[in-house]
Amino acid sequence: MGMDFSTLRTLISRYCAGEENCVDTRTVYIAHKEPPPGAEAFIQQRFPDNRIVSSKYTFWNFIPKNMFEQFRRVANFYFLIIFLVQLIIDTPTSPVTSGLPLFFVIIVTAIKQGYEDWLRHKADKAVNQCPVHVVQHGKVIRKQSRKLRVGDVVLVKEDEPFPCDLILLSSSRDDGTCYVTTASLDGESSHKTYHAVQDTKAYKTEEEINCIHATIDCEQPQPDLYKFRGNINIYMGNEPVSRSLASQNLLLRGATLKNTEYIYGVAIYTGMETKMALNYQSKSQKRSAVEKSMNAYLVVYLCILISKAVINTTLKYVWQADPNRDEPWYNEKTETERQRHILIRAFTDFLAFMVLFNYIIPVSMYVTVEMQKFLGSYFIMWDDEMFDEELGERAVVNTSDLNEELGQVEYVFTDKTGTLTENNMEFIECCVDGNVYVPHIICNGQVMPGAAGIDMIDTSPGPEAREHEELFFRALCLCHTVQVKEEETVDGIKHGIHQGKSSSFYISSSPDEVALVEGMKRLGFTYLRLKDGQMEILNREDEIERFELLEVLTFDSVRRRMSVIVRSSTGELYLFCKGADSSIFPRVVSGKVEQVKARVERNAVEGLRTLCVAYRRLSPEQYEQVCHLLTRAKLEFQDQDKLVAEAYDLIERDLVLLGATAVEDRLQEKAADTIESLHKAGMKVWVLTGDKMETAAATCYASKLFRRNTQILELTTKRLEEQSLHDVLFELSRTVLRHYGSMPRDSSGLSSEYTDYGLIIDGATLSAVMRPSQEDSNSGNYKEIFLEICRNCSAVLCCRMAPLQKAQIVKMIKASKEHPITLAIGDGANDVSMILEAHVGIGIMGKEGRQAVRNSDYAIPKFKHLKKMLLVHGHYYYIRISELVQYFFYKNVCFIFPQFLYQFFCGFSQQPLYDTAYLTLYNISFTSLPILLYSLMEQHINMDILKKEPTLYRDIAKNSLLTWPIFIYWTVLGVYDAIVMFFGAYFLFDNTTFTSNGQMFGNWTFGTLVFTVLVFTVTFKLALDTHYWTWINHFVIWGSLVFFVVFSLLWGGIIWPFLNYQRMYYVFMQMLSSGPAWLSIILLITAGLLPDVVKKVFWRSLWPSTTERIQNADKLYKGQLSEFTPLAALHPPPKASSHQRGSENQRNAPNPPRSDTPNKKVMFTRWRRMPDYCTFSPLLRFTDGSHHSRQGNAYSGAGPETSV
């Protein structure tokens, strides 16, 4: 038959025997070579190519897909229906009045979204066409990345990114290892070590690689970055050699090769099946809270519109019940009209009324909103304060649809590495037996110049302490996994570090280790290299010392320490151990523990990352015992990790404490200030990072996310080893909720009067919370308990997060019962998923590529720019667009309600009150520009005040300006103004229906009078709401009124040849020639505006909001409030002796924590040519007019205090 039974069985099992084999595994043929005959069946599988697609549309589906998305909007769909109705039946108005604005909106939106997607296509094309090197038939050829296939053998050179997911076959290093940075995947820019397959690591050339005959069986693609399982079958003889594969053999797309000349790898996952692509979220259309409010209001107005049409249709047939009214002598019906069924006639009339009143749904609002968003986004891009000179970059707006959402953020999810920090560790100091060493300031017991002001314990170690000092320095030079990258080789000898050249540098899987080794170099002990198992260091006397590296006890997050065992040149055996203070101190039997512990606590308060160092001398017998323990543990297949941990525990005992180190993970400039401002603004900040818990926690303390008085709650794998998930969750819940009743609901966490909680959770535990085991009967409410704990914590740190887990966290918070607005900010490809998932995604132009920037809604150069983007731009955008939305509905109610009332006076004949030109141009020309300019320029509060007082952000939280009570107020105001306009004109002209020349006013004059009052009233209303006046405001507001008057004069003053009939000829001039008309216009405008003016005056006097008080103060000080901040003048006057009592209490109070904000700061101002130093209090309170007194003014220095 040509095919043996084993082959047939393989085929049947793959295709028929069960879904599991097909779904869960795949077979990859290296270099597409068939396995030897009789080994196994060759089944050519189809895999996707290596194309990456982040775009949303294609050339073919753009129009239908974009049209579908746009007509999902209530207003767009409604106006499409109205436009079709106008085309089909005879209606009172032209189809142009509805069709023109609708198509303008659709085309503008389509162009904008098409351009944004074209940019994504462009970025995809650049990635997919970049060249890669592939080994084919023993030669290296160049291919475009998109043409890579599963099974291709790829050559990657140093500093090149991996084009797909590869299994490492061999590298330029003899031991088959390579070093990789995965910054764009998990945020860690440190170097990680990966290992080649044991049997292929010796193949170094293309010809040798071409000789490999092997297949790989591995799992199907899945998004977990840290998990991989498979095996490789190498055919070297009669029997294949099988080796297991794990994550340490898998090189992921997006990672970069470092400190290794080249590697060879075989592609196993390509294109959208790579782990990086699987961690991307699909880019969906985001909609802002304001847009959702607009849609809700539109539904209400649609109901009002339908009810109006139903009422008018019903009353029309009631009116026409009298035959004389139904068919008067001057308007007899045709025979066809008489025979038409009454239901058809009623339905046609209903549609005609719908068209007549359809202007109550403001389609032009969508045009204006689109223009406002598009033009308003340029204010972010033009903002010079958001320009970074170091990068030469400005803020970028990728999606202008979400501008107002920046003013509604409740949760901020931020990455750590490259977002909060610069990922630049710096060695600050070390402490040996209580003696402090600061590089270049205090060294070898000598205080160097410039050391004044440094807090020192003792800087003069005696001779007996010198041995410990040098042992400490040697321990830090030896106890690490640092590699040396040397770029200069002279006569086969590597030079650089010890000769003071800058051609060599350290790299490591931990930036802390690099900082410590560089710190030791600055203190006189230089680590040179690891060569042939010998670690070389250069001491202070420029002598090279060699230590044989015997064992490395690697770091893990449970032990929180690492150790090395070395043999000196004199044969002495040492175990050097470094780790967290909590893991070292319990294992110490001697040393100056108290002095070192005091220094560690002090440095921890300062937000520095601390490590303790200890050692132990080993006898040869002890070393033999250690080797036996480790060997036995590593050979065990079952419970290997547990046995190795137990062996480490037995070895790392009876230590002698040497000292401690302090390293600073440099935060980005003003990162702590930004987080503090976000807390004050009422936002909760979560840090989501792929980094280790210890590293991330230290950063959270340094950035003031966690404070000194924050009680840390841990929900980690380490804790779950001691307790079940159920017990831990309920214990944390009880701890937090015990203070629920007494704790103020202040998410800023700035008060010291109550317990401030911070939660730390890792990725593995989060998975257990999100997808608990089925056998646990109580698993259903774990997520709710977890959310309740998080809601009562001022800050949350999620560490060891896979990119998709970050998105799951954001999605979980979005779906919680409050439905808060979320913002995600990050700088790497590992942050793309959460950026796409959050309501607002912000990318940082960091060092980890541009994936986050490309997929974000906004991009900023540095984290500090987030403060202005939210507190200023977000605040302004929301204020502006909320006024725009409410104003549009208001002016359209004013516009169309008189038309409804007019039907009661014209026999429900669908006669328009206004001329067609007025109907068409009201929203397009007469009233559109003032509100558009308002929505672009309005600054209700000076931006400097918004930055200084983040609490003002809370005034607009939770869509507070678009609530139903405010919406109803605007609608009622519009109805009131419409009634005043219509009936005012009706009653005022009830008897005065003649002009001075005896001519009678007609229906078009009446409609023109109402329309004139309408245009002036709604424009003056906007002028009353405007706080920030510029010459542009004056020009547009008064210019639009002048344009209306000029247009009306020209429209009615000239006989236009293109019009079949001209019913408005001389109507406007005739109206203005009447004195009563002028009086009516003035009276009706005043009557329309009066209630709103009165309401504002009384409301501001009796119940002013914080914003209104600041506006009053700013007017009082003529716009100079932000310059010298006289907010103290707005504080309530202190009661008798309250100031003295406060001072007394302050003197008697215990010292405030170091991390607390000082109560007073000094600010220098110039006032009346004299310098004046004023101090201000940080709380913002206001008085009832006490700011008028000179004693309260901030510049006098005598009033209460406020922070600057």
PDB file of C-alpha atoms in Angstrom, residues 619-717:
ATOM      1  CA  SER A 619      34.028  24.439  55.421  1.00  0.00           C
ATOM      2  CA  PRO A 620      34.761  21.821  52.707  1.00  0.00           C
ATOM      3  CA  GLU A 621      32.464  19.387  54.504  1.00  0.00           C
ATOM      4  CA  GLN A 622      29.631  21.905  54.584  1.00  0.00           C
ATOM      5  CA  TYR A 623      30.145  22.624  50.897  1.00  0.00           C
ATOM      6  CA  GLU A 624      29.951  18.907  50.068  1.00  0.00           C
ATOM      7  CA  GLN A 625      26.683  18.731  51.971  1.00  0.00           C
ATOM      8  CA  VAL A 626      25.369  21.752  50.040  1.00  0.00           C
ATOM      9  CA  CYS A 627      26.288  20.146  46.704  1.00  0.00           C
ATOM     10  CA  HIS A 628      24.553  16.923  47.696  1.00  0.00           C
ATOM     11  CA  LEU A 629      21.370  18.779  48.685  1.00  0.00           C
ATOM     12  CA  LEU A 630      21.215  20.775  45.453  1.00  0.00           C
ATOM     13  CA  THR A 631      22.007  17.846  43.174  1.00  0.00           C
ATOM     14  CA  ARG A 632      19.371  15.643  44.740  1.00  0.00           C
ATOM     15  CA  ALA A 633      16.745  18.394  44.519  1.00  0.00           C
ATOM     16  CA  LYS A 634      17.458  19.206  40.852  1.00  0.00           C
ATOM     17  CA  LEU A 635      17.311  15.560  39.749  1.00  0.00           C
ATOM     18  CA  GLU A 636      13.812  15.068  41.154  1.00  0.00           C
ATOM     19  CA  PHE A 637      11.180  15.440  38.444  1.00  0.00           C
ATOM     20  CA  GLN A 638       8.161  15.547  40.743  1.00  0.00           C
ATOM     21  CA  ASP A 639       7.945  18.600  43.048  1.00  0.00           C
ATOM     22  CA  GLN A 640      11.312  19.845  41.827  1.00  0.00           C
ATOM     23  CA  ASP A 641      10.559  23.489  42.666  1.00  0.00           C
ATOM     24  CA  LYS A 642       9.503  22.596  46.199  1.00  0.00           C
ATOM     25  CA  LEU A 643      12.613  20.471  46.860  1.00  0.00           C
ATOM     26  CA  VAL A 644      14.965  23.151  45.489  1.00  0.00           C
ATOM     27  CA  ALA A 645      13.288  25.775  47.687  1.00  0.00           C
ATOM     28  CA  GLU A 646      13.750  23.533  50.739  1.00  0.00           C
ATOM     29  CA  ALA A 647      17.425  23.025  49.849  1.00  0.00           C
ATOM     30  CA  TYR A 648      17.958  26.784  49.504  1.00  0.00           C
ATOM     31  CA  ASP A 649      16.279  27.274  52.861  1.00  0.00           C
ATOM     32  CA  LEU A 650      18.706  24.862  54.557  1.00  0.00           C
ATOM     33  CA  ILE A 651      21.758  26.448  52.913  1.00  0.00           C
ATOM     34  CA  GLU A 652      20.936  30.142  53.548  1.00  0.00           C
ATOM     35  CA  ARG A 653      21.157  30.003  57.347  1.00  0.00           C
ATOM     36  CA  ASP A 654      23.458  31.165  60.154  1.00  0.00           C
ATOM     37  CA  LEU A 655      24.468  34.299  58.235  1.00  0.00           C
ATOM     38  CA  VAL A 656      26.634  37.194  59.401  1.00  0.00           C
ATOM     39  CA  LEU A 657      25.126  40.579  58.549  1.00  0.00           C
ATOM     40  CA  LEU A 658      27.474  42.887  56.629  1.00  0.00           C
ATOM     41  CA  GLY A 659      25.298  45.869  55.739  1.00  0.00           C
ATOM     42  CA  ALA A 660      22.633  47.252  53.432  1.00  0.00           C
ATOM     43  CA  THR A 661      22.340  49.177  50.167  1.00  0.00           C
ATOM     44  CA  ALA A 662      19.986  51.877  48.928  1.00  0.00           C
ATOM     45  CA  VAL A 663      19.124  52.238  45.239  1.00  0.00           C
ATOM     46  CA  GLU A 664      16.823  54.802  43.670  1.00  0.00           C
ATOM     47  CA  ASP A 665      14.599  53.877  40.763  1.00  0.00           C
ATOM     48  CA  ARG A 666      14.427  57.266  39.158  1.00  0.00           C
ATOM     49  CA  LEU A 667      10.871  58.421  38.730  1.00  0.00           C
ATOM     50  CA  GLN A 668       9.956  60.492  35.751  1.00  0.00           C
ATOM     51  CA  GLU A 669      10.027  64.194  36.443  1.00  0.00           C
ATOM     52  CA  LYS A 670       6.984  65.314  38.490  1.00  0.00           C
ATOM     53  CA  ALA A 671       5.476  61.805  38.436  1.00  0.00           C
ATOM     54  CA  ALA A 672       4.755  61.919  42.191  1.00  0.00           C
ATOM     55  CA  ASP A 673       3.218  65.398  41.895  1.00  0.00           C
ATOM     56  CA  THR A 674       1.010  64.196  39.033  1.00  0.00           C
ATOM     57  CA  ILE A 675      -0.263  61.180  40.989  1.00  0.00           C
ATOM     58  CA  GLU A 676      -0.918  63.364  44.026  1.00  0.00           C
ATOM     59  CA  SER A 677      -2.910  65.795  41.878  1.00  0.00           C
ATOM     60  CA  LEU A 678      -4.925  62.954  40.360  1.00  0.00           C
ATOM     61  CA  HIS A 679      -5.747  61.695  43.866  1.00  0.00           C
ATOM     62  CA  LYS A 680      -6.903  65.168  44.920  1.00  0.00           C
ATOM     63  CA  ALA A 681      -9.030  65.350  41.781  1.00  0.00           C
ATOM     64  CA  GLY A 682     -10.911  62.275  42.993  1.00  0.00           C
ATOM     65  CA  MET A 683      -9.333  59.715  40.677  1.00  0.00           C
ATOM     66  CA  LYS A 684      -8.186  56.268  41.785  1.00  0.00           C
ATOM     67  CA  VAL A 685      -4.785  55.297  40.427  1.00  0.00           C
ATOM     68  CA  TRP A 686      -3.903  51.666  39.753  1.00  0.00           C
ATOM     69  CA  VAL A 687      -0.434  50.536  38.694  1.00  0.00           C
ATOM     70  CA  LEU A 688      -0.503  47.506  36.351  1.00  0.00           C
ATOM     71  CA  THR A 689       2.964  46.146  35.639  1.00  0.00           C
ATOM     72  CA  GLY A 690       4.692  42.989  34.499  1.00  0.00           C
ATOM     73  CA  ASP A 691       7.490  43.710  36.966  1.00  0.00           C
ATOM     74  CA  LYS A 692       8.287  41.964  40.252  1.00  0.00           C
ATOM     75  CA  MET A 693       6.266  42.854  43.325  1.00  0.00           C
ATOM     76  CA  GLU A 694       9.199  44.250  45.318  1.00  0.00           C
ATOM     77  CA  THR A 695      10.331  46.520  42.486  1.00  0.00           C
ATOM     78  CA  ALA A 696       6.827  47.767  41.776  1.00  0.00           C
ATOM     79  CA  ALA A 697       6.016  48.375  45.450  1.00  0.00           C
ATOM     80  CA  ALA A 698       9.144  50.491  45.909  1.00  0.00           C
ATOM     81  CA  THR A 699       8.143  52.602  42.908  1.00  0.00           C
ATOM     82  CA  CYS A 700       4.642  53.041  44.342  1.00  0.00           C
ATOM     83  CA  TYR A 701       6.103  54.413  47.564  1.00  0.00           C
ATOM     84  CA  ALA A 702       8.451  56.733  45.691  1.00  0.00           C
ATOM     85  CA  SER A 703       5.627  58.047  43.492  1.00  0.00           C
ATOM     86  CA  LYS A 704       3.381  58.650  46.541  1.00  0.00           C
ATOM     87  CA  LEU A 705       0.839  56.121  45.332  1.00  0.00           C
ATOM     88  CA  PHE A 706       1.429  54.379  48.659  1.00  0.00           C
ATOM     89  CA  ARG A 707       2.149  56.634  51.628  1.00  0.00           C
ATOM     90  CA  ARG A 708       3.929  56.038  54.879  1.00  0.00           C
ATOM     91  CA  ASN A 709       0.635  55.470  56.722  1.00  0.00           C
ATOM     92  CA  THR A 710      -0.776  53.207  54.001  1.00  0.00           C
ATOM     93  CA  GLN A 711      -1.613  49.750  55.296  1.00  0.00           C
ATOM     94  CA  ILE A 712      -0.641  47.289  52.564  1.00  0.00           C
ATOM     95  CA  LEU A 713      -2.976  44.378  51.882  1.00  0.00           C
ATOM     96  CA  GLU A 714      -1.408  41.506  49.942  1.00  0.00           C
ATOM     97  CA  LEU A 715      -3.334  39.153  47.686  1.00  0.00           C
ATOM     98  CA  THR A 716      -0.403  37.216  46.254  1.00  0.00           C
ATOM     99  CA  THR A 717       0.724  33.702  45.402  1.00  0.00           C
TER     100      THR A 717
END
